[in-house]
Coordinates of C-alpha atoms in Angstrom, one line a residue:
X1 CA 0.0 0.0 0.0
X2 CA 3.0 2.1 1.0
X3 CA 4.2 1.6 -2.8
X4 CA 0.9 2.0 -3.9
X5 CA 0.9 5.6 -2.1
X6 CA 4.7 6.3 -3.4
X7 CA 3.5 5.8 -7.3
X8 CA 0.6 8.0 -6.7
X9 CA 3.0 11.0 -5.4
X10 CA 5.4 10.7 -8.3
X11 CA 2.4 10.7 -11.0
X12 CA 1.3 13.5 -9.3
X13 CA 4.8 15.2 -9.1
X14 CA 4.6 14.4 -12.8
X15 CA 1.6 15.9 -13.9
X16 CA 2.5 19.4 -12.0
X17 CA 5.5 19.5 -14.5
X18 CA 4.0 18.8 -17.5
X19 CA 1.3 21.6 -16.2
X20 CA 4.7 23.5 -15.2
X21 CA 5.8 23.4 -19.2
X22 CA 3.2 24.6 -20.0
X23 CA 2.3 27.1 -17.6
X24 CA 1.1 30.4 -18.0
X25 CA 3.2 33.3 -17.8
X26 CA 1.9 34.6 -15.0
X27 CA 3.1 30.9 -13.2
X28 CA 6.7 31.6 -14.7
X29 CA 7.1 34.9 -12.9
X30 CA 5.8 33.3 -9.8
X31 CA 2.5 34.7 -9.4
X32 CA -1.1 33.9 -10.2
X33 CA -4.0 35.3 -12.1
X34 CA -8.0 34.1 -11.3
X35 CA -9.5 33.5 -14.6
X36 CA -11.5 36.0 -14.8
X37 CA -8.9 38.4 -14.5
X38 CA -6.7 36.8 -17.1
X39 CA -9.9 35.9 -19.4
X40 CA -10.2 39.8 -18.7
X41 CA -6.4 40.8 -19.6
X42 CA -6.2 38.4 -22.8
X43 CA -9.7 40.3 -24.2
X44 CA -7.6 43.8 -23.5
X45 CA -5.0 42.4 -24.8
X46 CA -6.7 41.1 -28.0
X47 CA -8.2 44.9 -28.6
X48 CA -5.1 46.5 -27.9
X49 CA -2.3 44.7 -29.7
X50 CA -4.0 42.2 -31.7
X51 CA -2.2 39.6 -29.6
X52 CA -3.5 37.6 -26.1
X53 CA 0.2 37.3 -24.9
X54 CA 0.3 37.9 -21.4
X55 CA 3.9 37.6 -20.7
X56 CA 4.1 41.8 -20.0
X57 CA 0.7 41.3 -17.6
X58 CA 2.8 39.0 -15.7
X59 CA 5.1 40.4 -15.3
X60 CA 3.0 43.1 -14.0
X61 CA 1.6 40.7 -11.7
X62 CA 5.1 41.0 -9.8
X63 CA 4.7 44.7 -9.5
X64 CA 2.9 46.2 -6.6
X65 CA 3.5 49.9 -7.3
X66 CA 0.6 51.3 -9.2
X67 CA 2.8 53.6 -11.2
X68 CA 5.2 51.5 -11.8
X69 CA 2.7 48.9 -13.2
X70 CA 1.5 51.9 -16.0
X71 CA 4.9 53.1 -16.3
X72 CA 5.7 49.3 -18.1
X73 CA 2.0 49.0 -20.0
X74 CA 2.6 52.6 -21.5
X75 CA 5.8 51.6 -22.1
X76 CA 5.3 48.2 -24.5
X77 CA 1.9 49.1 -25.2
X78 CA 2.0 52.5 -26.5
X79 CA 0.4 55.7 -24.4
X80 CA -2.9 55.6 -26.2
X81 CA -6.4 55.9 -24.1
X82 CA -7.1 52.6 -24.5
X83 CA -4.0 51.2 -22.9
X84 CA -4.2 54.0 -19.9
X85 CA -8.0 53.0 -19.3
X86 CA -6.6 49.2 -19.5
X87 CA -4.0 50.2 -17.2
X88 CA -6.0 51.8 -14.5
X89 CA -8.5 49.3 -14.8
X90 CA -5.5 46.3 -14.7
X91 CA -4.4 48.2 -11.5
X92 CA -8.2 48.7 -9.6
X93 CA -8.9 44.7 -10.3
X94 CA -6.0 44.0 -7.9
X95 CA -6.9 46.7 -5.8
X96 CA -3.7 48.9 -5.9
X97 CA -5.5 51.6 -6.8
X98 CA -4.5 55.2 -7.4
X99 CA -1.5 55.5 -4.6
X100 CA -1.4 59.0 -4.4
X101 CA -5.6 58.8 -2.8
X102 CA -4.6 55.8 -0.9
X103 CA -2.2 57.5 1.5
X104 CA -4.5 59.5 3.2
X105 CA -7.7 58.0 2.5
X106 CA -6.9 54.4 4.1
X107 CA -5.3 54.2 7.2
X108 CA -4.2 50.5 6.2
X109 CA -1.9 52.0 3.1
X110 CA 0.2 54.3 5.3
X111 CA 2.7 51.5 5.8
X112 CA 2.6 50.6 1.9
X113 CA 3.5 54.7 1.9
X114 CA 6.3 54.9 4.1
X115 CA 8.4 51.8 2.5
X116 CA 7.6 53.2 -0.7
X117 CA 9.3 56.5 0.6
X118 CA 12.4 54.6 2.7
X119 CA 13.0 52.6 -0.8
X120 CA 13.3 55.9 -2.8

């Protein structure tokens, strides 16, 4: 039975890296997206470069500064309306929101504010 357990962990070991090869790119910088927000980004995406490549949106996955986040669509996307609505909208889905409102509005963000300022 011990065996029986053994095999059991290895196919499953097995399967993760198959699903590892061909992981998103969000999983190959380390983070994850919920479906809807990656069905979401891929639709943006589509509309905005003609392509549902997410590598960049994983990328800004890893980011947690708001402008930094729009600093890199802008950036590889072009500074068009579409891509700053897509950027703000990217950001509000995982609730970074607009930093500069955040310091003073929630109490909770004050420490996000003051590492921000130590690392500068």
């Amino acid at each position: 039975a011990a065996g029986g357990g053994g095999r059991h962990s290895n196919a499953t070991q097995r399967q993760s890296a198959a699903a590892a090869s061909s992981s998103t790119p969000a999983e190959e910088f380390g983070t994850t997206m919920s479906p809807a927000l990656e069905k979401w980004c891929k639709e943006q995406m589509l509309k905005i470069s003609g392509s549902d490549d997410l590598t960049l949106i994983a990328f800004c996955m890893t980011l947690t500064d708001a402008s930094e986040i729009r600093q890199y669509l802008v950036e590889y996307l072009g500074s068009t309306s579409q891509v700053n609505n897509f950027a703000t909208e990217f950001i509000n889905k995982r609730g970074l929101g607009a930093p500069q409102q955040e310091q003073w509005e929630t109490p909770g963000s004050a420490k996000k504010g003051r590492k921000k300022k130590g690392g500068r």
